[in-house]
PDB file of C-alpha atoms (C1' of nucleotides) in Angstrom:
ATOM      1  CA  MET A   1       3.880  -0.678   7.084  1.00 72.00           C
ATOM      2  CA  ALA A   2       6.384  -3.085   8.598  1.00 84.00           C
ATOM      3  CA  LYS A   3       9.939  -1.753   8.347  1.00 89.00           C
ATOM      4  CA  PHE A   4      12.881  -3.208  10.128  1.00 93.00           C
ATOM      5  CA  THR A   5      16.412  -2.086  10.858  1.00 92.00           C
ATOM      6  CA  ALA A   6      19.230  -4.399  10.017  1.00 90.00           C
ATOM      7  CA  ALA A   7      19.564  -5.729  13.589  1.00 94.00           C
ATOM      8  CA  GLU A   8      15.834  -6.135  14.000  1.00 95.00           C
ATOM      9  CA  LEU A   9      15.630  -8.041  10.766  1.00 94.00           C
ATOM     10  CA  GLU A  10      18.367 -10.380  11.827  1.00 93.00           C
ATOM     11  CA  VAL A  11      16.460 -11.285  14.893  1.00 95.00           C
ATOM     12  CA  ILE A  12      12.867 -11.462  13.624  1.00 95.00           C
ATOM     13  CA  GLU A  13      14.061 -13.417  10.634  1.00 93.00           C
ATOM     14  CA  ILE A  14      15.153 -16.220  12.954  1.00 94.00           C
ATOM     15  CA  LEU A  15      11.767 -16.099  14.668  1.00 94.00           C
ATOM     16  CA  TRP A  16      10.022 -16.475  11.272  1.00 93.00           C
ATOM     17  CA  ARG A  17      12.124 -19.459  10.537  1.00 91.00           C
ATOM     18  CA  GLU A  18      12.112 -21.151  13.901  1.00 92.00           C
ATOM     19  CA  GLY A  19       8.792 -20.213  15.347  1.00 92.00           C
ATOM     20  CA  GLU A  20       9.162 -19.520  19.101  1.00 94.00           C
ATOM     21  CA  LEU A  21      12.438 -18.979  20.859  1.00 95.00           C
ATOM     22  CA  SER A  22      14.075 -17.543  23.965  1.00 95.00           C
ATOM     23  CA  ALA A  23      16.696 -14.864  23.861  1.00 95.00           C
ATOM     24  CA  THR A  24      19.322 -17.482  24.470  1.00 93.00           C
ATOM     25  CA  GLN A  25      18.087 -19.725  21.676  1.00 94.00           C
ATOM     26  CA  ILE A  26      18.129 -16.802  19.332  1.00 94.00           C
ATOM     27  CA  GLU A  27      21.683 -16.130  20.286  1.00 93.00           C
ATOM     28  CA  GLU A  28      22.565 -19.616  19.153  1.00 92.00           C
ATOM     29  CA  HIS A  29      20.868 -19.122  15.821  1.00 92.00           C
ATOM     30  CA  LEU A  30      22.458 -15.792  15.086  1.00 91.00           C
ATOM     31  CA  ALA A  31      25.109 -15.785  12.355  1.00 86.00           C
ATOM     32  CA  ARG A  32      26.968 -12.826  13.858  1.00 87.00           C
ATOM     33  CA  PRO A  33      27.856 -12.984  17.529  1.00 88.00           C
ATOM     34  CA  ILE A  34      25.744 -10.461  19.623  1.00 92.00           C
ATOM     35  CA  THR A  35      25.589 -10.430  23.400  1.00 93.00           C
ATOM     36  CA  ASN A  36      22.505 -11.805  24.971  1.00 93.00           C
ATOM     37  CA  SER A  37      21.889  -8.449  26.540  1.00 94.00           C
ATOM     38  CA  SER A  38      21.872  -6.792  23.120  1.00 95.00           C
ATOM     39  CA  ILE A  39      19.546  -9.305  21.699  1.00 95.00           C
ATOM     40  CA  ARG A  40      17.146  -8.665  24.495  1.00 95.00           C
ATOM     41  CA  SER A  41      17.341  -4.980  23.749  1.00 95.00           C
ATOM     42  CA  ILE A  42      16.341  -5.660  20.228  1.00 96.00           C
ATOM     43  CA  LEU A  43      13.609  -7.967  21.278  1.00 96.00           C
ATOM     44  CA  THR A  44      12.243  -5.317  23.540  1.00 95.00           C
ATOM     45  CA  ILE A  45      12.145  -2.841  20.746  1.00 95.00           C
ATOM     46  CA  LEU A  46      10.469  -5.294  18.398  1.00 95.00           C
ATOM     47  CA  LEU A  47       7.983  -6.052  21.238  1.00 94.00           C
ATOM     48  CA  ASP A  48       7.279  -2.366  21.750  1.00 92.00           C
ATOM     49  CA  LYS A  49       6.677  -1.877  18.057  1.00 92.00           C
ATOM     50  CA  GLY A  50       4.201  -4.687  18.218  1.00 92.00           C
ATOM     51  CA  HIS A  51       6.001  -7.080  16.052  1.00 95.00           C
ATOM     52  CA  LEU A  52       6.392  -9.773  18.670  1.00 95.00           C
ATOM     53  CA  SER A  53       4.486 -11.509  21.337  1.00 95.00           C
ATOM     54  CA  ARG A  54       6.012 -13.486  24.138  1.00 94.00           C
ATOM     55  CA  ARG A  55       5.001 -15.789  26.962  1.00 94.00           C
ATOM     56  CA  LYS A  56       6.808 -16.944  30.052  1.00 92.00           C
ATOM     57  CA  VAL A  57       7.816 -20.551  30.134  1.00 91.00           C
ATOM     58  CA  GLY A  58       9.792 -21.607  33.117  1.00 90.00           C
ATOM     59  CA  LYS A  59      11.892 -18.594  33.919  1.00 90.00           C
ATOM     60  CA  ALA A  60      12.546 -17.533  30.375  1.00 93.00           C
ATOM     61  CA  PHE A  61      10.366 -15.741  27.874  1.00 95.00           C
ATOM     62  CA  LEU A  62       9.693 -17.303  24.548  1.00 96.00           C
ATOM     63  CA  TYR A  63       9.299 -14.844  21.738  1.00 96.00           C
ATOM     64  CA  LYS A  64       7.168 -15.293  18.622  1.00 96.00           C
ATOM     65  CA  ALA A  65       6.733 -13.061  15.612  1.00 95.00           C
ATOM     66  CA  LYS A  66       3.349 -11.391  15.340  1.00 94.00           C
ATOM     67  CA  THR A  67       4.104  -9.500  12.203  1.00 93.00           C
ATOM     68  CA  ARG A  68       4.157 -11.842   9.281  1.00 92.00           C
ATOM     69  CA  PRO A  69       7.082 -11.939   6.860  1.00 92.00           C
ATOM     70  CA  GLU A  70       4.732 -11.056   3.963  1.00 91.00           C
ATOM     71  CA  SER A  71       4.052  -7.685   5.357  1.00 89.00           C
ATOM     72  CA  ALA A  72       7.713  -6.895   5.870  1.00 91.00           C
ATOM     73  CA  PHE A  73       8.512  -8.416   2.548  1.00 93.00           C
ATOM     74  CA  THR A  74       6.093  -6.224   0.712  1.00 92.00           C
ATOM     75  CA  THR A  75       7.593  -3.149   2.217  1.00 90.00           C
ATOM     76  CA  ALA A  76      11.171  -4.120   1.396  1.00 91.00           C
ATOM     77  CA  TYR A  77      10.142  -5.286  -2.063  1.00 93.00           C
ATOM     78  CA  ARG A  78       8.487  -2.068  -2.943  1.00 91.00           C
ATOM     79  CA  ARG A  79      11.482  -0.179  -1.757  1.00 89.00           C
ATOM     80  CA  LEU A  80      13.713  -2.220  -3.980  1.00 92.00           C
ATOM     81  CA  VAL A  81      11.647  -1.924  -7.040  1.00 93.00           C
ATOM     82  CA  ASP A  82      11.007   1.743  -6.564  1.00 89.00           C
ATOM     83  CA  ALA A  83      14.703   2.573  -6.068  1.00 89.00           C
ATOM     84  CA  PHE A  84      16.213   0.448  -8.793  1.00 91.00           C
ATOM     85  CA  PHE A  85      13.405   0.056 -11.381  1.00 91.00           C
ATOM     86  CA  ARG A  86      11.398   3.128 -10.950  1.00 87.00           C
ATOM     87  CA  GLY A  87       8.649   1.129  -9.617  1.00 89.00           C
ATOM     88  CA  SER A  88       8.274  -1.133 -12.555  1.00 92.00           C
ATOM     89  CA  THR A  89       7.743  -4.674 -11.439  1.00 92.00           C
ATOM     90  CA  GLU A  90       8.065  -5.780 -15.112  1.00 91.00           C
ATOM     91  CA  ALA A  91      11.465  -4.290 -15.463  1.00 93.00           C
ATOM     92  CA  PHE A  92      12.454  -5.912 -12.220  1.00 94.00           C
ATOM     93  CA  LEU A  93      11.250  -9.401 -13.253  1.00 93.00           C
ATOM     94  CA  ALA A  94      12.860  -9.041 -16.721  1.00 93.00           C
ATOM     95  CA  HIS A  95      16.060  -8.161 -15.069  1.00 93.00           C
ATOM     96  CA  LEU A  96      15.859 -11.154 -12.669  1.00 92.00           C
ATOM     97  CA  ILE A  97      15.049 -13.558 -15.371  1.00 91.00           C
ATOM     98  CA  GLU A  98      18.020 -12.355 -17.301  1.00 90.00           C
ATOM     99  CA  ARG A  99      20.240 -12.269 -14.337  1.00 89.00           C
ATOM    100  CA  GLU A 100      19.433 -15.859 -13.418  1.00 87.00           C
ATOM    101  CA  ASN A 101      19.579 -16.920 -16.970  1.00 87.00           C
ATOM    102  CA  LEU A 102      16.383 -18.785 -16.867  1.00 87.00           C
ATOM    103  CA  SER A 103      15.235 -20.874 -19.780  1.00 88.00           C
ATOM    104  CA  GLU A 104      11.567 -20.851 -20.879  1.00 88.00           C
ATOM    105  CA  ALA A 105      11.128 -24.299 -19.346  1.00 90.00           C
ATOM    106  CA  GLU A 106      12.541 -23.220 -16.050  1.00 89.00           C
ATOM    107  CA  LEU A 107      10.250 -20.203 -16.009  1.00 88.00           C
ATOM    108  CA  LEU A 108       7.157 -22.233 -16.704  1.00 89.00           C
ATOM    109  CA  ASN A 109       8.304 -24.643 -14.045  1.00 88.00           C
ATOM    110  CA  LEU A 110       8.566 -21.799 -11.569  1.00 88.00           C
ATOM    111  CA  LYS A 111       5.088 -20.729 -12.441  1.00 85.00           C
ATOM    112  CA  ARG A 112       3.702 -24.187 -11.762  1.00 85.00           C
ATOM    113  CA  LEU A 113       5.658 -24.285  -8.526  1.00 78.00           C
ATOM    114  CA  GLY A 114       4.090 -21.076  -7.429  1.00 65.00           C
ATOM    115  CA  GLU A 115       0.612 -22.340  -8.203  1.00 67.00           C
ATOM    116  CA  ARG A 116       1.029 -25.635  -6.501  1.00 60.00           C
ATOM    117  CA  ASN A 117       2.327 -24.164  -3.344  1.00 57.00           C
ATOM    118  CA  PRO A 118       0.630 -20.911  -2.716  1.00 47.00           C
ATOM    119  CA  GLU A 119       2.555 -20.023   0.492  1.00 46.00           C
ATOM    120  CA  GLY A 120       6.171 -20.107  -0.615  1.00 40.00           C
ATOM    121  CA  LYS A 121       7.275 -17.718   2.057  1.00 41.00           C
ATOM    122  CA  GLY A 122       9.467 -17.691   5.091  1.00 39.00           C
ATOM    123  CA  LYS A 123       7.888 -20.562   6.871  1.00 39.00           C
ATOM    124  CA  ASN A 124       6.661 -23.943   6.115  1.00 38.00           C
ATOM    125  CA  LYS A 125       5.847 -26.026   8.978  1.00 35.00           C
ATOM    126  CA  SER A 126       2.513 -27.602   8.478  1.00 29.00           C
TER     127      SER A 126
ATOM    128  CA  MET B   1      29.241  -4.153  -0.182  1.00 73.00           C
ATOM    129  CA  ALA B   2      27.132  -1.103  -0.972  1.00 84.00           C
ATOM    130  CA  LYS B   3      24.524  -0.530   1.636  1.00 89.00           C
ATOM    131  CA  PHE B   4      22.501   2.649   1.890  1.00 94.00           C
ATOM    132  CA  THR B   5      20.256   4.121   4.483  1.00 93.00           C
ATOM    133  CA  ALA B   6      16.818   5.424   3.312  1.00 91.00           C
ATOM    134  CA  ALA B   7      17.968   9.040   3.020  1.00 94.00           C
ATOM    135  CA  GLU B   8      21.162   8.148   1.255  1.00 95.00           C
ATOM    136  CA  LEU B   9      19.240   5.982  -1.175  1.00 94.00           C
ATOM    137  CA  GLU B  10      16.827   8.819  -1.993  1.00 94.00           C
ATOM    138  CA  VAL B  11      19.750  10.971  -2.952  1.00 95.00           C
ATOM    139  CA  ILE B  12      22.036   8.651  -4.791  1.00 95.00           C
ATOM    140  CA  GLU B  13      19.108   7.262  -6.755  1.00 93.00           C
ATOM    141  CA  ILE B  14      18.593  10.656  -8.307  1.00 94.00           C
ATOM    142  CA  LEU B  15      22.231  10.730  -9.251  1.00 94.00           C
ATOM    143  CA  TRP B  16      21.954   7.338 -10.841  1.00 93.00           C
ATOM    144  CA  ARG B  17      19.100   8.628 -12.852  1.00 91.00           C
ATOM    145  CA  GLU B  18      20.361  12.077 -13.780  1.00 92.00           C
ATOM    146  CA  GLY B  19      24.099  11.661 -13.872  1.00 92.00           C
ATOM    147  CA  GLU B  20      25.785  14.717 -12.358  1.00 94.00           C
ATOM    148  CA  LEU B  21      23.999  17.278 -10.281  1.00 95.00           C
ATOM    149  CA  SER B  22      24.613  20.009  -7.753  1.00 95.00           C
ATOM    150  CA  ALA B  23      22.993  19.985  -4.308  1.00 95.00           C
ATOM    151  CA  THR B  24      20.457  22.500  -5.475  1.00 94.00           C
ATOM    152  CA  GLN B  25      19.520  20.422  -8.501  1.00 94.00           C
ATOM    153  CA  ILE B  26      19.112  17.374  -6.364  1.00 94.00           C
ATOM    154  CA  GLU B  27      16.850  19.382  -4.160  1.00 94.00           C
ATOM    155  CA  GLU B  28      14.607  20.035  -7.150  1.00 92.00           C
ATOM    156  CA  HIS B  29      14.509  16.355  -8.086  1.00 92.00           C
ATOM    157  CA  LEU B  30      13.611  15.171  -4.630  1.00 92.00           C
ATOM    158  CA  ALA B  31      10.057  13.921  -4.061  1.00 87.00           C
ATOM    159  CA  ARG B  32      10.093  14.774  -0.444  1.00 88.00           C
ATOM    160  CA  PRO B  33      11.148  18.299   0.559  1.00 89.00           C
ATOM    161  CA  ILE B  34      14.501  18.365   2.355  1.00 93.00           C
ATOM    162  CA  THR B  35      16.569  21.427   3.111  1.00 94.00           C
ATOM    163  CA  ASN B  36      19.505  22.112   0.940  1.00 94.00           C
ATOM    164  CA  SER B  37      21.626  21.916   4.068  1.00 95.00           C
ATOM    165  CA  SER B  38      20.476  18.486   4.839  1.00 95.00           C
ATOM    166  CA  ILE B  39      20.922  17.286   1.347  1.00 96.00           C
ATOM    167  CA  ARG B  40      24.576  18.477   1.611  1.00 95.00           C
ATOM    168  CA  SER B  41      24.987  16.550   4.766  1.00 95.00           C
ATOM    169  CA  ILE B  42      23.835  13.400   3.080  1.00 96.00           C
ATOM    170  CA  LEU B  43      26.100  14.131   0.149  1.00 96.00           C
ATOM    171  CA  THR B  44      29.051  14.546   2.440  1.00 95.00           C
ATOM    172  CA  ILE B  45      28.316  11.202   4.094  1.00 95.00           C
ATOM    173  CA  LEU B  46      28.067   9.473   0.720  1.00 95.00           C
ATOM    174  CA  LEU B  47      31.228  11.178  -0.341  1.00 94.00           C
ATOM    175  CA  ASP B  48      33.056   9.971   2.819  1.00 92.00           C
ATOM    176  CA  LYS B  49      31.850   6.523   2.204  1.00 93.00           C
ATOM    177  CA  GLY B  50      33.318   6.627  -1.288  1.00 92.00           C
ATOM    178  CA  HIS B  51      29.979   6.405  -3.116  1.00 95.00           C
ATOM    179  CA  LEU B  52      30.272   9.722  -4.795  1.00 95.00           C
ATOM    180  CA  SER B  53      32.838  11.916  -6.582  1.00 95.00           C
ATOM    181  CA  ARG B  54      32.456  15.619  -7.163  1.00 94.00           C
ATOM    182  CA  ARG B  55      34.053  18.390  -9.093  1.00 94.00           C
ATOM    183  CA  LYS B  56      33.750  22.085  -8.812  1.00 92.00           C
ATOM    184  CA  VAL B  57      32.061  23.862 -11.732  1.00 91.00           C
ATOM    185  CA  GLY B  58      31.644  27.526 -11.254  1.00 89.00           C
ATOM    186  CA  LYS B  59      31.090  27.966  -7.639  1.00 89.00           C
ATOM    187  CA  ALA B  60      29.083  24.848  -7.085  1.00 93.00           C
ATOM    188  CA  PHE B  61      30.062  21.159  -6.757  1.00 95.00           C
ATOM    189  CA  LEU B  62      28.594  18.713  -9.116  1.00 95.00           C
ATOM    190  CA  TYR B  63      28.172  15.280  -7.618  1.00 96.00           C
ATOM    191  CA  LYS B  64      28.294  11.988  -9.424  1.00 95.00           C
ATOM    192  CA  ALA B  65      27.695   8.403  -8.312  1.00 95.00           C
ATOM    193  CA  LYS B  66      30.715   6.312  -8.219  1.00 94.00           C
ATOM    194  CA  THR B  67      29.043   3.186  -6.873  1.00 94.00           C
ATOM    195  CA  ARG B  68      27.011   1.668  -9.597  1.00 93.00           C
ATOM    196  CA  PRO B  69      23.289   0.873  -8.986  1.00 93.00           C
ATOM    197  CA  GLU B  70      23.991  -2.783  -9.827  1.00 92.00           C
ATOM    198  CA  SER B  71      26.219  -3.093  -6.857  1.00 91.00           C
ATOM    199  CA  ALA B  72      23.729  -1.623  -4.412  1.00 92.00           C
ATOM    200  CA  PHE B  73      20.985  -3.577  -6.049  1.00 94.00           C
ATOM    201  CA  THR B  74      22.810  -6.843  -5.638  1.00 93.00           C
ATOM    202  CA  THR B  75      23.283  -6.111  -1.949  1.00 91.00           C
ATOM    203  CA  ALA B  76      19.688  -5.163  -1.331  1.00 92.00           C
ATOM    204  CA  TYR B  77      18.445  -8.048  -3.424  1.00 93.00           C
ATOM    205  CA  ARG B  78      20.493 -10.587  -1.586  1.00 91.00           C
ATOM    206  CA  ARG B  79      19.365  -9.265   1.645  1.00 89.00           C
ATOM    207  CA  LEU B  80      15.773  -9.570   0.577  1.00 92.00           C
ATOM    208  CA  VAL B  81      16.059 -13.136  -0.683  1.00 92.00           C
ATOM    209  CA  ASP B  82      18.125 -14.220   2.293  1.00 89.00           C
ATOM    210  CA  ALA B  83      15.719 -12.768   4.800  1.00 88.00           C
ATOM    211  CA  PHE B  84      12.418 -13.854   3.240  1.00 91.00           C
ATOM    212  CA  PHE B  85      13.228 -16.879   1.140  1.00 91.00           C
ATOM    213  CA  ARG B  86      16.170 -18.390   2.962  1.00 87.00           C
ATOM    214  CA  GLY B  87      18.399 -17.391   0.105  1.00 89.00           C
ATOM    215  CA  SER B  88      16.428 -19.297  -2.492  1.00 92.00           C
ATOM    216  CA  THR B  89      16.116 -17.233  -5.706  1.00 92.00           C
ATOM    217  CA  GLU B  90      13.742 -19.914  -7.056  1.00 91.00           C
ATOM    218  CA  ALA B  91      11.408 -19.520  -4.198  1.00 92.00           C
ATOM    219  CA  PHE B  92      11.517 -15.796  -4.630  1.00 94.00           C
ATOM    220  CA  LEU B  93      10.740 -15.854  -8.237  1.00 93.00           C
ATOM    221  CA  ALA B  94       7.963 -18.379  -7.853  1.00 92.00           C
ATOM    222  CA  HIS B  95       6.444 -16.075  -5.286  1.00 93.00           C
ATOM    223  CA  LEU B  96       6.694 -13.023  -7.486  1.00 92.00           C
ATOM    224  CA  ILE B  97       5.147 -14.823 -10.440  1.00 91.00           C
ATOM    225  CA  GLU B  98       2.304 -15.822  -8.321  1.00 90.00           C
ATOM    226  CA  ARG B  99       2.010 -12.504  -6.658  1.00 89.00           C
ATOM    227  CA  GLU B 100       1.849 -10.671  -9.928  1.00 88.00           C
ATOM    228  CA  ASN B 101      -0.467 -13.315 -11.391  1.00 87.00           C
ATOM    229  CA  LEU B 102       1.503 -13.629 -14.574  1.00 87.00           C
ATOM    230  CA  SER B 103       0.267 -15.848 -17.374  1.00 88.00           C
ATOM    231  CA  GLU B 104       2.636 -18.021 -19.283  1.00 89.00           C
ATOM    232  CA  ALA B 105       2.513 -15.629 -22.171  1.00 90.00           C
ATOM    233  CA  GLU B 106       3.425 -12.716 -20.049  1.00 89.00           C
ATOM    234  CA  LEU B 107       6.250 -14.603 -18.582  1.00 88.00           C
ATOM    235  CA  LEU B 108       7.726 -15.469 -21.868  1.00 89.00           C
ATOM    236  CA  ASN B 109       7.316 -11.934 -22.960  1.00 88.00           C
ATOM    237  CA  LEU B 110       9.302 -10.713 -19.953  1.00 88.00           C
ATOM    238  CA  LYS B 111      12.039 -13.097 -20.882  1.00 85.00           C
ATOM    239  CA  ARG B 112      12.198 -11.807 -24.468  1.00 85.00           C
ATOM    240  CA  LEU B 113      12.163  -8.332 -23.103  1.00 78.00           C
ATOM    241  CA  GLY B 114      15.067  -9.071 -20.831  1.00 65.00           C
ATOM    242  CA  GLU B 115      17.046 -10.554 -23.707  1.00 65.00           C
ATOM    243  CA  ARG B 116      16.446  -7.740 -26.116  1.00 59.00           C
ATOM    244  CA  ASN B 117      17.608  -5.138 -23.627  1.00 56.00           C
ATOM    245  CA  PRO B 118      20.452  -6.526 -21.661  1.00 46.00           C
ATOM    246  CA  GLU B 119      20.759  -3.677 -19.214  1.00 45.00           C
ATOM    247  CA  GLY B 120      17.447  -3.143 -17.649  1.00 40.00           C
ATOM    248  CA  LYS B 121      18.687  -1.097 -14.766  1.00 42.00           C
ATOM    249  CA  GLY B 122      18.641   2.480 -13.659  1.00 39.00           C
ATOM    250  CA  LYS B 123      20.959   3.838 -16.310  1.00 39.00           C
ATOM    251  CA  ASN B 124      22.515   2.892 -19.533  1.00 37.00           C
ATOM    252  CA  LYS B 125      25.391   4.815 -20.603  1.00 35.00           C
ATOM    253  CA  SER B 126      28.050   2.750 -22.403  1.00 31.00           C
TER     254      SER B 126
ATOM    255  C1'  DT C   1      34.725  47.479  -8.932  1.00 74.67           C
ATOM    256  C1'  DT C   2      30.935  46.625  -6.374  1.00 74.67           C
ATOM    257  C1'  DC C   3      27.263  43.951  -4.985  1.00 74.67           C
ATOM    258  C1'  DC C   4      24.391  39.999  -4.358  1.00 74.67           C
ATOM    259  C1'  DA C   5      22.433  35.573  -4.921  1.00 74.67           C
ATOM    260  C1'  DA C   6      24.245  31.153  -4.730  1.00 74.67           C
ATOM    261  C1'  DC C   7      27.008  28.001  -2.641  1.00 74.67           C
ATOM    262  C1'  DT C   8      30.230  26.187   0.907  1.00 74.67           C
ATOM    263  C1'  DG C   9      32.199  24.665   5.397  1.00 74.67           C
ATOM    264  C1'  DC C  10      31.336  24.156   9.987  1.00 74.67           C
ATOM    265  C1'  DG C  11      29.204  23.163  13.863  1.00 74.67           C
ATOM    266  C1'  DG C  12      25.361  21.619  16.275  1.00 74.67           C
ATOM    267  C1'  DT C  13      21.017  19.078  17.789  1.00 74.67           C
ATOM    268  C1'  DA C  14      17.447  15.517  18.147  1.00 74.67           C
ATOM    269  C1'  DT C  15      16.484  10.875  17.290  1.00 74.67           C
ATOM    270  C1'  DT C  16      17.418   6.212  16.310  1.00 74.67           C
ATOM    271  C1'  DT C  17      20.153   2.308  16.402  1.00 74.67           C
ATOM    272  C1'  DT C  18      23.068  -0.757  18.405  1.00 74.67           C
ATOM    273  C1'  DC C  19      25.075  -2.663  22.084  1.00 74.67           C
ATOM    274  C1'  DC C  20      26.279  -3.663  26.949  1.00 74.67           C
ATOM    275  C1'  DG C  21      26.653  -4.323  32.346  1.00 74.67           C
ATOM    276  C1'  DC C  22      24.659  -4.790  36.653  1.00 74.67           C
ATOM    277  C1'  DA C  23      21.672  -5.870  40.403  1.00 74.67           C
ATOM    278  C1'  DG C  24      18.007  -8.653  41.478  1.00 74.67           C
ATOM    279  C1'  DA C  25      14.536 -12.416  40.798  1.00 74.67           C
ATOM    280  C1'  DT C  26      13.755 -17.426  40.010  1.00 74.67           C
ATOM    281  C1'  DG C  27      13.440 -22.353  39.151  1.00 74.67           C
ATOM    282  C1'  DA C  28      15.837 -26.748  39.804  1.00 74.67           C
ATOM    283  C1'  DG C  29      18.850 -29.656  42.046  1.00 74.67           C
ATOM    284  C1'  DA C  30      21.837 -30.933  46.246  1.00 74.67           C
TER     285       DA C  30
ATOM    286  C1'  DT D   1      16.238 -25.007  52.568  1.00 74.67           C
ATOM    287  C1'  DC D   2      20.237 -23.291  50.188  1.00 74.67           C
ATOM    288  C1'  DT D   3      22.859 -22.594  46.207  1.00 74.67           C
ATOM    289  C1'  DC D   4      23.703 -21.225  41.762  1.00 74.67           C
ATOM    290  C1'  DA D   5      23.384 -20.812  36.997  1.00 74.67           C
ATOM    291  C1'  DT D   6      20.028 -18.581  34.265  1.00 74.67           C
ATOM    292  C1'  DC D   7      17.148 -15.028  32.981  1.00 74.67           C
ATOM    293  C1'  DT D   8      15.006 -10.420  33.537  1.00 74.67           C
ATOM    294  C1'  DG D   9      14.410  -5.329  33.989  1.00 74.67           C
ATOM    295  C1'  DC D  10      16.590  -1.159  33.935  1.00 74.67           C
ATOM    296  C1'  DG D  11      19.620   2.243  32.855  1.00 74.67           C
ATOM    297  C1'  DG D  12      22.886   4.014  30.053  1.00 74.67           C
ATOM    298  C1'  DA D  13      26.304   5.052  26.378  1.00 74.67           C
ATOM    299  C1'  DA D  14      28.606   5.189  21.966  1.00 74.67           C
ATOM    300  C1'  DA D  15      27.772   5.656  17.290  1.00 74.67           C
ATOM    301  C1'  DA D  16      25.141   6.539  13.243  1.00 74.67           C
ATOM    302  C1'  DT D  17      21.432   9.032  11.066  1.00 74.67           C
ATOM    303  C1'  DA D  18      18.720  12.803   9.690  1.00 74.67           C
ATOM    304  C1'  DC D  19      18.268  17.485   9.885  1.00 74.67           C
ATOM    305  C1'  DC D  20      19.197  22.390   9.994  1.00 74.67           C
ATOM    306  C1'  DG D  21      21.287  27.448  10.494  1.00 74.67           C
ATOM    307  C1'  DC D  22      24.817  30.577  10.089  1.00 74.67           C
ATOM    308  C1'  DA D  23      28.925  32.984   8.825  1.00 74.67           C
ATOM    309  C1'  DG D  24      31.746  33.477   5.148  1.00 74.67           C
ATOM    310  C1'  DT D  25      33.334  32.989   0.206  1.00 74.67           C
ATOM    311  C1'  DT D  26      32.757  33.594  -4.711  1.00 74.67           C
ATOM    312  C1'  DG D  27      31.448  34.030  -9.670  1.00 74.67           C
ATOM    313  C1'  DG D  28      29.380  36.985 -12.574  1.00 74.67           C
ATOM    314  C1'  DA D  29      26.146  40.761 -13.700  1.00 74.67           C
ATOM    315  C1'  DA D  30      25.549  45.795 -13.394  1.00 74.67           C
TER     316       DA D  30
END
DNA sequence: TTCCAACTGCGGTATTTTCCGCAGATGAGA
DNA sequence: TCTCATCTGCGGAAAATACCGCAGTTGGAA
């Protein structure tokens, strides 16, 4: 069960997006400013937990996510549905549809979209 | 921005459901066993953060959620969509639809369900 | 009125999270 | 080869989290 703290998520999320980065590169991608030192601490934690792999290139390490976003997503998703919809996916979806004010056409379109592209997740670099 | 830790969420979620409870009553509603003392610590934290109000009835305090579940939901939801779908609600929905393997009929049904009952959340007290 | 279970405030501890600085290693260019 | 900016490992510290026990107060039944 892949569970991340806020800081961990900030970091690994970038790796999901970008693929393979050094601590310094991650620093550049971060929305919020964090010292390089701190980033490396977080990277070490993620490494220890087995969520990352890394390899040395030149004098720097490049880090890469080993844990896939799906796994973390499922955990976070379950938590959300459990907490706010008593575990009912239906209630959750109904709520979202209403919240986003989706028409029938838009809905069916989303469905087709999902079918066409069965990997709509954090990455898409072919 | 209403953000809760795991333990805090466990507690306030019960209050969203049940309305107004004492520490002891919360203890009874908890899935996981936590000492009454610990529950009170969490309640105090939530109180300090302004998420709860309380009033004395008899010798016990009754706690009530001040922060509404919608607010917390929105925060958690945004976090989820941002982290895993780059902020795209569409991508998120498409993914869910596929994940749950919903037919067109089921989808339209969900939409009707949402319209009929425009407060699909944890509570509904007018 | 006395007594007791129930409840509170307070203080405390272990763990996790978040963050940082420093000393030393290292690769690339002068 | 020497220099230096860059990167690392290590250690540590402050804050938040998650828990709990104890001494003392109190409402209400006997």
